[in-house]
Short mmCIF file of C-alpha atoms in Angstrom, two decimals:
data_model
loop_
_atom_site.label_atom_id
_atom_site.label_comp_id
_atom_site.label_asym_id
_atom_site.label_seq_id
_atom_site.Cartn_x
_atom_site.Cartn_y
_atom_site.Cartn_z
CA MET K 1 -2.05 -16.45 10.69
CA ASP K 2 -4.89 -18.94 10.24
CA THR K 3 -7.90 -16.64 9.81
CA LYS K 4 -11.42 -18.05 9.78
CA LEU K 5 -14.97 -16.75 9.78
CA PHE K 6 -17.70 -18.11 12.05
CA PHE K 7 -21.38 -17.24 12.31
CA GLN K 8 -22.52 -17.47 15.92
CA ASP K 9 -23.02 -15.43 19.06
CA ALA K 10 -19.69 -14.20 20.43
CA ALA K 11 -20.66 -14.93 24.03
CA GLY K 12 -20.53 -18.67 23.42
CA PHE K 13 -17.27 -18.74 21.48
CA GLN K 14 -14.37 -20.39 23.32
CA THR K 15 -11.19 -18.35 22.86
CA PRO K 16 -8.26 -17.05 24.92
CA MET K 17 -9.27 -13.50 24.00
CA LEU K 18 -12.38 -11.95 22.49
CA ALA K 19 -12.06 -8.42 21.06
CA VAL K 20 -15.08 -6.16 20.73
CA PHE K 21 -15.18 -2.63 19.31
CA ALA K 22 -16.40 0.50 21.03
CA VAL K 23 -17.11 4.04 19.85
CA ASP K 24 -17.66 7.40 21.48
CA ILE K 25 -21.22 8.52 20.70
CA ALA K 26 -20.95 11.87 22.48
CA VAL K 27 -21.79 14.88 20.30
CA GLY K 28 -19.69 18.02 20.46
CA GLN K 29 -15.95 18.61 20.49
CA ASP K 30 -15.65 19.15 24.23
CA ALA K 31 -18.32 16.67 25.34
CA GLU K 32 -17.33 13.97 27.83
CA PRO K 33 -16.97 10.62 26.04
CA VAL K 34 -19.97 8.31 26.05
CA VAL K 35 -18.78 4.82 25.18
CA ALA K 36 -21.00 2.37 23.29
CA LEU K 37 -20.10 -1.17 22.25
CA LEU K 38 -20.71 -2.27 18.67
CA THR K 39 -22.43 -5.47 19.69
CA THR K 40 -25.97 -6.50 20.60
CA THR K 41 -24.78 -9.47 22.64
CA ASP K 42 -26.03 -8.71 26.17
CA ALA K 43 -23.43 -10.92 27.86
CA VAL K 44 -20.57 -8.93 26.29
CA ALA K 45 -22.19 -5.61 27.24
CA ASN K 46 -22.80 -6.78 30.80
CA ALA K 47 -19.22 -8.02 31.22
CA ALA K 48 -17.83 -4.59 30.29
CA ALA K 49 -20.54 -2.39 31.78
CA LYS K 50 -18.95 -1.60 35.15
CA VAL K 51 -15.54 -0.55 33.88
CA LEU K 52 -17.03 1.41 30.96
CA ALA K 53 -19.24 3.29 33.39
CA SER K 54 -16.15 4.37 35.35
CA GLY K 55 -15.07 6.65 32.51
CA GLU K 56 -11.45 5.46 32.42
CA PHE K 57 -11.87 4.10 28.89
CA LYS K 58 -12.50 6.83 26.27
CA ALA K 59 -12.74 4.68 23.10
CA THR K 60 -10.10 6.72 21.25
CA VAL K 61 -8.71 5.09 18.10
CA GLY K 62 -6.51 2.14 19.03
CA GLU K 63 -7.14 2.46 22.77
CA THR K 64 -7.60 -0.92 24.48
CA LEU K 65 -9.11 -2.15 27.73
CA LEU K 66 -8.42 -5.72 28.91
CA LEU K 67 -10.76 -7.63 31.24
CA HIS K 68 -9.87 -11.04 32.64
CA ALA K 69 -12.38 -13.86 33.23
CA PRO K 70 -15.39 -11.86 31.99
CA ASN K 71 -18.68 -13.05 33.48
CA GLY K 72 -21.08 -14.73 31.10
CA LEU K 73 -18.53 -15.32 28.33
CA LYS K 74 -16.64 -18.43 27.30
CA ALA K 75 -13.67 -16.21 26.36
CA GLU K 76 -10.85 -16.13 28.93
CA ARG K 77 -10.32 -12.40 28.31
CA LEU K 78 -12.38 -9.57 26.88
CA LEU K 79 -10.53 -6.85 24.99
CA VAL K 80 -12.42 -3.64 24.27
CA VAL K 81 -10.91 -1.70 21.36
CA GLY K 82 -11.68 1.95 20.68
CA LEU K 83 -12.57 3.23 17.21
CA GLY K 84 -12.96 6.92 18.08
CA LYS K 85 -16.00 9.10 17.43
CA ALA K 86 -18.98 7.22 16.02
CA LYS K 87 -19.85 10.03 13.61
CA ALA K 88 -16.29 10.03 12.21
CA LEU K 89 -16.09 6.28 11.71
CA SER K 90 -14.47 5.34 8.40
CA VAL K 91 -12.55 2.53 6.74
CA ASP K 92 -9.38 3.81 8.41
CA GLU K 93 -10.64 3.38 11.98
CA ILE K 94 -11.99 -0.13 11.36
CA ARG K 95 -8.65 -1.33 9.97
CA LYS K 96 -6.79 0.30 12.84
CA GLY K 97 -9.14 -1.22 15.40
CA ALA K 98 -8.63 -4.73 14.06
CA GLY K 99 -4.89 -4.14 13.96
CA ALA K 100 -4.87 -2.83 17.52
CA ALA K 101 -6.62 -6.00 18.71
CA VAL K 102 -3.92 -8.19 17.16
CA ARG K 103 -1.06 -6.00 18.39
CA ALA K 104 -2.50 -6.04 21.92
CA ALA K 105 -2.58 -9.84 21.94
CA LYS K 106 1.06 -10.33 20.94
CA PRO K 107 2.92 -9.12 24.08
CA LEU K 108 0.48 -11.02 26.28
CA GLY K 109 1.46 -14.31 24.69
CA VAL K 110 -2.07 -14.79 23.32
CA ARG K 111 -1.77 -16.98 20.25
CA GLU K 112 -5.46 -17.29 19.39
CA LEU K 113 -7.76 -14.31 19.09
CA ALA K 114 -11.40 -13.75 18.15
CA ILE K 115 -12.89 -10.47 16.97
CA ALA K 116 -16.61 -9.80 17.26
CA PHE K 117 -17.98 -8.41 13.99
CA PRO K 118 -19.26 -4.84 14.55
CA GLU K 119 -23.04 -4.73 14.26
CA ASP K 120 -24.58 -1.82 12.37
CA HIS K 121 -27.76 -1.95 14.50
CA ALA K 122 -25.90 -1.78 17.81
CA LEU K 123 -26.36 2.01 17.84
CA ASP K 124 -29.76 3.64 17.83
CA ASP K 125 -29.09 5.92 14.85
CA GLU K 126 -27.05 3.38 12.84
CA HIS K 127 -23.74 5.19 12.48
CA LEU K 128 -22.37 2.29 10.40
CA GLU K 129 -24.73 2.77 7.48
CA THR K 130 -21.87 4.07 5.29
CA LEU K 131 -19.87 0.90 6.00
CA PRO K 132 -21.77 -2.05 4.50
CA CYS K 133 -21.12 -5.47 5.98
CA MET K 134 -19.11 -6.69 2.99
CA LEU K 135 -16.70 -3.79 3.37
CA LEU K 136 -16.59 -4.15 7.16
CA SER K 137 -15.62 -7.79 6.84
CA ARG K 138 -12.84 -6.95 4.41
CA LEU K 139 -11.51 -4.15 6.62
CA LEU K 140 -11.34 -6.37 9.70
CA VAL K 141 -9.30 -8.99 7.90
CA GLU K 142 -6.97 -6.49 6.25
CA GLY K 143 -6.29 -4.61 9.49
CA ALA K 144 -5.67 -7.78 11.47
CA GLU K 145 -3.47 -9.54 8.91
CA VAL K 146 -1.30 -6.48 8.26
CA ALA K 147 -0.89 -5.87 12.00
CA GLU K 148 0.35 -9.37 12.74
CA LEU K 149 3.76 -9.08 11.10
CA ASP K 150 6.94 -7.93 12.86
CA TRP K 151 10.16 -7.15 11.03
CA ASP K 152 12.97 -8.63 13.13
CA THR K 153 13.56 -11.03 10.26
CA TYR K 154 17.29 -11.61 10.67
CA ARG K 155 17.61 -11.65 14.46
CA SER K 156 19.16 -14.90 15.65
CA GLU K 157 17.15 -14.82 18.88
CA ARG K 158 13.72 -13.91 17.60
CA LYS K 159 10.92 -14.04 20.15
CA ASP K 160 7.87 -15.78 18.79
CA ARG K 161 5.02 -13.38 19.52
CA SER K 162 2.87 -14.38 16.58
CA VAL K 163 -0.88 -14.63 16.75
CA ARG K 164 -1.34 -17.95 15.03
CA ALA K 165 -5.12 -18.05 14.71
CA LEU K 166 -7.76 -15.37 14.26
CA SER K 167 -11.51 -15.98 14.30
CA VAL K 168 -13.97 -13.37 13.08
CA ILE K 169 -17.30 -13.96 14.84
CA ALA K 170 -20.39 -12.62 13.08
CA LYS K 171 -23.80 -12.89 14.70
CA GLU K 172 -25.75 -12.29 11.50
CA ALA K 173 -28.43 -14.88 10.68
CA GLU K 174 -29.68 -13.55 7.31
CA LYS K 175 -28.42 -15.81 4.51
CA SER K 176 -27.82 -12.97 2.06
CA THR K 177 -25.91 -10.94 4.64
CA ARG K 178 -23.81 -13.95 5.54
CA ALA K 179 -22.84 -14.29 1.89
CA GLU K 180 -21.80 -10.61 1.77
CA ILE K 181 -19.72 -10.97 4.92
CA GLN K 182 -18.06 -14.07 3.47
CA ASP K 183 -17.28 -12.28 0.20
CA GLY K 184 -15.70 -9.36 2.05
CA PHE K 185 -13.74 -11.75 4.23
CA ASP K 186 -12.33 -13.54 1.16
CA VAL K 187 -11.33 -10.28 -0.53
CA GLY K 188 -9.70 -9.06 2.68
CA LEU K 189 -7.46 -12.12 2.84
CA ILE K 190 -6.29 -11.56 -0.74
CA VAL K 191 -5.62 -7.84 -0.32
CA ALA K 192 -3.83 -8.26 3.02
CA ALA K 193 -1.62 -11.02 1.60
CA ALA K 194 -0.69 -8.75 -1.31
CA GLN K 195 0.17 -5.86 1.01
CA ASN K 196 2.23 -8.14 3.26
CA PHE K 197 4.03 -9.57 0.22
CA THR K 198 4.98 -6.01 -0.71
CA ARG K 199 6.13 -5.25 2.84
CA THR K 200 8.27 -8.38 2.93
CA LEU K 201 10.06 -7.27 -0.24
CA VAL K 202 10.66 -3.76 1.10
CA ASN K 203 12.05 -5.13 4.38
CA GLU K 204 14.80 -7.14 2.68
CA PRO K 205 18.35 -5.71 2.87
CA GLY K 206 20.06 -4.64 -0.31
CA ASN K 207 22.60 -7.46 -0.20
CA VAL K 208 19.73 -9.97 -0.28
CA LEU K 209 17.23 -8.30 -2.59
CA THR K 210 19.29 -7.36 -5.62
CA PRO K 211 17.53 -6.46 -8.89
CA THR K 212 18.07 -10.04 -10.05
CA GLU K 213 16.54 -11.43 -6.85
CA LEU K 214 13.60 -9.03 -7.13
CA GLY K 215 13.02 -10.40 -10.61
CA LYS K 216 13.11 -13.98 -9.33
CA ARG K 217 10.60 -13.25 -6.57
CA ALA K 218 8.28 -11.42 -8.94
CA ALA K 219 8.45 -14.31 -11.40
CA ALA K 220 7.74 -16.87 -8.66
CA MET K 221 4.74 -14.85 -7.49
CA CYS K 222 3.42 -14.60 -11.04
CA ALA K 223 3.78 -18.35 -11.53
CA GLU K 224 1.86 -18.92 -8.29
CA VAL K 225 -1.14 -16.76 -9.22
CA GLY K 226 -1.19 -17.30 -12.99
CA LEU K 227 0.32 -14.10 -14.38
CA LYS K 228 2.56 -13.93 -17.40
CA CYS K 229 6.00 -12.64 -16.38
CA GLU K 230 9.14 -11.70 -18.28
CA VAL K 231 12.37 -10.65 -16.58
CA HIS K 232 15.00 -8.97 -18.73
CA SER K 233 18.38 -7.40 -18.03
CA THR K 234 21.13 -5.33 -19.66
CA GLU K 235 20.81 -6.77 -23.16
CA LYS K 236 17.09 -5.95 -23.32
CA LEU K 237 17.70 -2.39 -22.08
CA GLN K 238 20.20 -1.95 -24.89
CA GLU K 239 17.81 -3.45 -27.43
CA LEU K 240 15.01 -1.11 -26.34
CA LYS K 241 17.44 1.86 -26.19
CA MET K 242 16.55 2.56 -22.57
CA GLY K 243 19.45 4.93 -22.13
CA ALA K 244 18.12 6.61 -18.97
CA PHE K 245 17.47 3.33 -17.13
CA ALA K 246 20.79 1.85 -18.31
CA ALA K 247 22.73 4.91 -17.15
CA VAL K 248 21.54 4.46 -13.57
CA ALA K 249 22.40 0.75 -13.60
CA GLN K 250 25.87 1.00 -15.12
CA GLY K 251 27.66 1.92 -11.88
CA SER K 252 26.77 -1.33 -10.12
CA GLU K 253 28.17 -4.84 -10.40
CA GLN K 254 24.59 -6.04 -10.01
CA PRO K 255 22.79 -6.17 -13.38
CA PRO K 256 19.46 -4.37 -13.74
CA ALA K 257 16.12 -6.11 -14.04
CA LEU K 258 13.24 -5.07 -16.28
CA ILE K 259 10.21 -6.97 -14.99
CA VAL K 260 7.02 -7.15 -17.07
CA MET K 261 3.92 -8.76 -15.52
CA THR K 262 0.77 -9.13 -17.62
CA TYR K 263 -2.77 -9.84 -16.49
CA GLU K 264 -5.30 -10.79 -19.18
CA PRO K 265 -8.88 -11.03 -17.90
CA LYS K 266 -10.60 -14.37 -18.46
CA LEU K 267 -13.96 -13.71 -20.08
CA ALA K 268 -16.99 -15.91 -20.38
CA LYS K 269 -17.69 -17.66 -23.65
CA GLY K 270 -18.95 -15.14 -26.17
CA GLU K 271 -17.85 -12.22 -23.99
CA SER K 272 -15.21 -9.75 -25.16
CA LEU K 273 -13.74 -6.48 -24.05
CA ALA K 274 -14.84 -3.39 -25.91
CA ALA K 275 -12.58 -2.16 -28.69
CA ASP K 276 -11.84 0.95 -26.66
CA ALA K 277 -11.37 -0.92 -23.37
CA PRO K 278 -8.57 0.56 -21.28
CA VAL K 279 -5.23 -1.13 -20.79
CA LEU K 280 -3.74 -0.08 -17.48
CA GLY K 281 -0.01 0.32 -16.99
CA LEU K 282 1.48 0.05 -13.47
CA VAL K 283 5.07 1.29 -13.36
CA GLY K 284 7.26 1.03 -10.26
CA LYS K 285 10.64 2.43 -9.28
CA GLY K 286 12.78 -0.50 -8.15
CA ILE K 287 16.09 0.91 -6.87
CA THR K 288 17.07 -1.94 -4.53
CA PHE K 289 19.74 0.24 -2.94
CA ASP K 290 20.43 3.91 -3.51
CA THR K 291 23.74 5.44 -2.48
CA GLY K 292 23.02 8.51 -4.58
CA GLY K 293 25.69 7.46 -7.04
CA ILE K 294 28.47 9.99 -7.69
CA SER K 295 26.25 12.59 -5.97
CA ILE K 296 26.52 10.41 -2.90
CA LYS K 297 24.06 10.73 -0.03
CA PRO K 298 25.10 11.61 3.53
CA GLY K 299 25.92 8.58 5.66
CA ASP K 300 23.21 9.24 8.23
CA GLY K 301 20.16 7.19 7.37
CA MET K 302 21.60 5.71 4.19
CA GLU K 303 20.81 2.22 5.49
CA LYS K 304 17.13 2.96 4.89
CA MET K 305 17.79 3.28 1.18
CA LYS K 306 17.01 -0.43 0.83
CA TYR K 307 13.40 0.82 0.76
CA ASP K 308 13.94 2.74 -2.47
CA MET K 309 12.20 -0.08 -4.32
CA ALA K 310 8.94 0.36 -2.39
CA GLY K 311 7.15 1.67 -5.50
CA ALA K 312 8.14 -1.43 -7.43
CA ALA K 313 7.11 -3.65 -4.54
CA ALA K 314 3.71 -1.94 -4.44
CA MET K 315 3.16 -2.72 -8.11
CA ILE K 316 4.21 -6.34 -7.65
CA GLY K 317 1.87 -6.68 -4.68
CA ALA K 318 -0.98 -5.03 -6.57
CA MET K 319 -0.49 -7.40 -9.50
CA ARG K 320 -0.70 -10.33 -7.09
CA ALA K 321 -4.10 -9.17 -5.83
CA ILE K 322 -5.29 -8.32 -9.35
CA ALA K 323 -4.55 -11.85 -10.52
CA GLN K 324 -6.63 -13.30 -7.69
CA LEU K 325 -9.54 -10.84 -7.78
CA LYS K 326 -9.77 -11.04 -11.57
CA PRO K 327 -11.13 -7.64 -12.67
CA LYS K 328 -12.30 -7.48 -16.29
CA VAL K 329 -9.58 -5.11 -17.45
CA LYS K 330 -6.14 -5.77 -18.89
CA VAL K 331 -3.23 -4.71 -16.69
CA ILE K 332 0.50 -4.59 -17.39
CA GLY K 333 2.92 -4.12 -14.49
CA ILE K 334 6.42 -2.84 -15.25
CA VAL K 335 9.26 -2.66 -12.74
CA CYS K 336 12.54 -0.92 -13.53
CA SER K 337 15.05 -2.23 -11.01
CA ALA K 338 18.70 -1.32 -10.49
CA GLU K 339 21.24 -0.32 -7.87
CA ASN K 340 22.49 3.26 -7.87
CA MET K 341 26.17 2.99 -6.97
CA PRO K 342 29.35 5.14 -7.29
CA ASP K 343 31.94 3.40 -9.44
CA GLY K 344 34.38 4.03 -12.21
CA LYS K 345 31.63 3.06 -14.65
CA ALA K 346 28.92 5.13 -12.96
CA TYR K 347 27.13 7.93 -14.77
CA ARG K 348 28.18 11.44 -13.75
CA PRO K 349 26.70 14.89 -13.21
CA GLY K 350 26.93 16.65 -16.54
CA ASP K 351 26.37 13.51 -18.62
CA VAL K 352 23.69 13.59 -21.30
CA VAL K 353 21.69 10.39 -21.75
CA THR K 354 19.06 9.50 -24.32
CA ALA K 355 15.84 7.95 -23.06
CA MET K 356 13.87 5.27 -24.89
CA SER K 357 11.50 7.96 -26.18
CA GLY K 358 14.42 9.67 -27.91
CA LYS K 359 14.43 12.65 -25.56
CA THR K 360 17.79 13.74 -24.18
CA ILE K 361 18.43 14.37 -20.49
CA GLU K 362 21.17 16.39 -18.84
CA VAL K 363 22.15 14.72 -15.58
CA ILE K 364 22.50 17.37 -12.90
CA ASN K 365 22.42 15.06 -9.90
CA THR K 366 22.88 11.29 -9.99
CA ASP K 367 20.73 10.99 -6.85
CA ALA K 368 17.74 11.93 -8.99
CA GLU K 369 17.90 8.47 -10.50
CA GLY K 370 14.36 7.26 -9.84
CA ARG K 371 12.84 9.57 -12.41
CA LEU K 372 15.32 8.32 -14.98
CA VAL K 373 14.33 4.66 -14.66
CA LEU K 374 10.65 5.63 -14.55
CA ALA K 375 11.02 7.73 -17.70
CA ASP K 376 11.91 4.63 -19.69
CA GLY K 377 9.40 2.47 -17.83
CA LEU K 378 6.51 4.84 -18.54
CA HIS K 379 7.39 5.16 -22.21
CA TYR K 380 7.79 1.40 -22.52
CA ALA K 381 4.32 0.91 -21.02
CA LYS K 382 2.91 3.12 -23.77
CA THR K 383 4.64 1.02 -26.46
CA LEU K 384 3.00 -2.09 -24.96
CA GLY K 385 -0.41 -0.54 -25.52
CA CYS K 386 -1.21 0.97 -22.13
CA THR K 387 -3.88 3.64 -22.38
CA HIS K 388 -3.77 4.76 -18.72
CA LEU K 389 -0.68 4.94 -16.52
CA ILE K 390 0.07 5.01 -12.82
CA ASP K 391 3.52 5.03 -11.25
CA ALA K 392 4.68 4.75 -7.65
CA ALA K 393 8.06 5.73 -6.31
CA THR K 394 9.94 6.82 -3.23
CA LEU K 395 10.95 9.70 -5.42
CA THR K 396 11.77 12.88 -3.49
CA GLY K 397 12.67 14.10 -0.05
CA ALA K 398 11.00 17.35 -1.09
CA CYS K 399 7.62 15.61 -1.00
CA VAL K 400 8.29 14.55 2.59
CA VAL K 401 9.17 18.14 3.49
CA ALA K 402 5.93 19.34 1.88
CA LEU K 403 3.51 16.72 3.22
CA GLY K 404 5.25 15.01 6.12
CA ILE K 405 4.64 11.35 6.83
CA VAL K 406 0.83 11.38 6.84
CA ASN K 407 -0.02 12.01 3.18
CA ALA K 408 1.83 10.76 0.12
CA GLY K 409 2.08 13.03 -2.89
CA LEU K 410 -0.21 12.64 -5.89
CA PHE K 411 0.14 14.26 -9.31
CA SER K 412 -1.97 13.81 -12.44
CA ASN K 413 -2.42 15.21 -15.92
CA ASP K 414 -6.05 14.09 -16.28
CA GLU K 415 -9.06 14.95 -14.11
CA PRO K 416 -11.16 11.78 -14.64
CA THR K 417 -8.11 9.59 -13.96
CA TRP K 418 -7.29 11.54 -10.81
CA GLN K 419 -10.91 11.34 -9.67
CA LYS K 420 -11.01 7.59 -10.19
CA PHE K 421 -7.94 7.27 -7.99
CA MET K 422 -9.47 9.43 -5.28
CA ASP K 423 -12.59 7.27 -5.40
CA ALA K 424 -10.31 4.29 -4.83
CA THR K 425 -8.92 5.85 -1.64
CA LYS K 426 -12.41 5.87 -0.12
CA ILE K 427 -12.04 2.09 0.10
CA SER K 428 -8.26 1.84 0.54
CA GLY K 429 -8.17 4.39 3.35
CA GLU K 430 -4.71 5.51 2.22
CA LYS K 431 -4.00 9.24 2.30
CA PHE K 432 -2.75 11.12 -0.75
CA TRP K 433 -2.61 14.87 -1.37
CA ARG K 434 -2.67 16.27 -4.86
CA LEU K 435 0.08 18.70 -5.87
CA PRO K 436 0.25 20.63 -9.15
CA CYS K 437 2.19 19.67 -12.26
CA THR K 438 1.00 22.31 -14.70
CA ASP K 439 3.07 23.81 -17.48
CA ASP K 440 3.82 26.83 -15.28
CA TYR K 441 6.54 24.67 -13.74
CA LYS K 442 8.06 23.44 -16.99
CA ASP K 443 10.87 26.00 -16.99
CA GLN K 444 12.25 24.30 -13.88
CA ILE K 445 13.54 21.35 -15.92
CA LYS K 446 14.83 23.24 -18.97
CA SER K 447 18.40 22.45 -20.03
CA HIS K 448 20.75 24.47 -22.21
CA ILE K 449 22.44 21.37 -23.62
CA ALA K 450 19.66 18.76 -23.76
CA ASP K 451 15.88 18.48 -23.98
CA MET K 452 15.59 18.60 -20.19
CA ARG K 453 17.51 18.29 -16.95
CA ASN K 454 16.86 15.66 -14.30
CA THR K 455 16.47 18.10 -11.39
CA GLY K 456 14.88 21.50 -10.98
CA ALA K 457 16.78 24.70 -11.66
CA ASN K 458 16.58 25.53 -7.93
CA ARG K 459 15.58 23.82 -4.69
CA TRP K 460 11.99 25.05 -4.69
CA GLY K 461 9.16 22.63 -5.45
CA GLY K 462 11.43 19.63 -5.85
CA ALA K 463 8.60 17.08 -5.85
CA ILE K 464 6.85 19.08 -8.58
CA SER K 465 10.02 19.28 -10.69
CA ALA K 466 10.27 15.48 -10.50
CA ALA K 467 6.64 15.11 -11.55
CA MET K 468 7.14 17.56 -14.41
CA PHE K 469 10.07 15.46 -15.59
CA LEU K 470 7.94 12.29 -15.64
CA LYS K 471 5.12 14.14 -17.37
CA GLU K 472 7.41 14.63 -20.37
CA PHE K 473 7.38 10.87 -20.93
CA VAL K 474 3.65 10.20 -20.60
CA GLY K 475 2.55 12.89 -23.05
CA GLU K 476 -1.22 12.96 -23.43
CA THR K 477 -1.74 9.53 -21.86
CA PRO K 478 -3.89 9.82 -18.71
CA TRP K 479 -1.50 9.38 -15.78
CA VAL K 480 -1.21 9.40 -12.02
CA HIS K 481 2.12 9.73 -10.22
CA LEU K 482 2.44 8.71 -6.56
CA ASP K 483 5.42 10.02 -4.58
CA ILE K 484 5.38 7.71 -1.54
CA ALA K 485 8.76 8.65 -0.04
CA GLY K 486 7.31 9.83 3.28
CA CYS K 487 4.87 6.99 3.85
CA ALA K 488 6.57 3.80 2.67
CA TRP K 489 8.36 3.22 5.99
CA ASN K 490 7.02 3.61 9.55
CA ASP K 491 9.72 4.71 11.99
CA GLU K 492 7.60 4.16 15.09
CA ASN K 493 5.48 1.32 16.43
CA LYS K 494 1.81 2.22 16.37
CA PRO K 495 -0.98 0.53 18.33
CA TRP K 496 -2.18 -1.09 15.10
CA LEU K 497 1.06 -1.51 13.10
CA ALA K 498 4.68 -2.46 13.71
CA ASN K 499 7.45 -0.10 12.68
CA GLY K 500 8.94 -0.95 9.31
CA PRO K 501 7.55 -1.17 5.77
CA SER K 502 3.97 0.00 5.37
CA GLY K 503 3.03 -1.41 1.98
CA ILE K 504 1.41 1.88 1.02
CA ALA K 505 -0.32 2.22 -2.36
CA VAL K 506 -1.08 -1.49 -2.87
CA ARG K 507 -4.71 -1.10 -1.80
CA SER K 508 -5.23 2.17 -3.67
CA ILE K 509 -3.68 0.91 -6.91
CA LEU K 510 -5.78 -2.24 -6.72
CA GLU K 511 -9.01 -0.27 -6.24
CA TRP K 512 -8.02 2.15 -9.01
CA VAL K 513 -7.66 -0.82 -11.35
CA ARG K 514 -10.96 -2.36 -10.21
CA GLY K 515 -12.62 1.00 -10.84
CA TYR K 516 -12.12 0.54 -14.59
CA GLU K 517 -14.40 -2.49 -14.72
CA ARG K 518 -17.27 -0.72 -12.94
#
């Protein structure tokens, strides 16, 4: 999508469709909606006044109202998009509103769309004061760009419903404000492209995106944006004594891939990072297809297990944005990628494997493979000098049972690190819910034959047992674990997003990283 920013009055902009946002300013839970447009352009307000006065449009989040040949506008159509209650307006609603505008254009055959920038002085009591114009600009672009993609990639008779051009129309005349809007617009393009890159990886079928292919695509991305990248395979795992990672990979004909991406900040002449500057480690689970191994999964829904590398994809996408936004903090991204297959060479329940850290693991269930590859990935990140760690993984069905498909699971061993991540979500808009991983739960992973077992002693608190397992390999290093199993794939079309891969965690991980330079 060719996305551009223009500074002019929306009424005079020639476009097949102009989208403008509306909010409900009524106070009180049971109050009848009172719709207000987020624009001070009189021609736009006049064109929509009659139908808004009818009460049929409530301005709920993602709700749209289409008007043809609006009087006083050069636009052929006027699309009013609801953002919900004005007092509840947040980053989430702005992204969804922009996405809803793009999704509404697609089935109509509209290939060019303009969105009027929401004006913070359009409402008497300035409900947008918590959303500065730089952030608003970024949110509009992110929401629109992410909404544009559909995932019928391999259909031979694909219908072209793409919105090819998007114009963001800002009325602002102040030079300083224009610069802020432009900066937010530029950041939004970078972040959206990173999230869409992640989603494209997750959408690929397992026969296309093998661990080797994932390594190739990560390396190509790194070459494009100027990151250092190394891609290793079986020999390197053996050299590093990554026995847990290697055990998962040994049942597949496809070799594993250990992907290491490094971002070194470019500093001005005479500038240097402090001696105690953090080095951030981003570790992703990259199981490109998961059958469950010998502990094979049920057939129903197994086709979705191509998405079991969504954590790895999130880290690759985040590294792409990091390279372009250039925060002044060193970041190392590590992806542990393999297929988990049943075979004569596959690891078995009852096996004992030795992780890179030297700790031994009794394998209880071969479908608890993600924590095994992450165990070696997390320890390896520490050996590379990482002082703070974050991992992302579609790790447990238990987390989906606990939190559903709205919130992803979050675990941490360090309060400041957890708080920095939660601060990041205020910008990312992604929803995470913290669950415990205190030593009270440690007995769950005790083994009689090895240092630990790879699943809990019973079915209770399965997501916590997995987090406790990973905690054994981070030690005292500040760490955040994201269990994104319930949120990495959308099963239903939404007004602002197509069904398919969501790209969750890219934005939050990026903002977490940027938080360390502030």
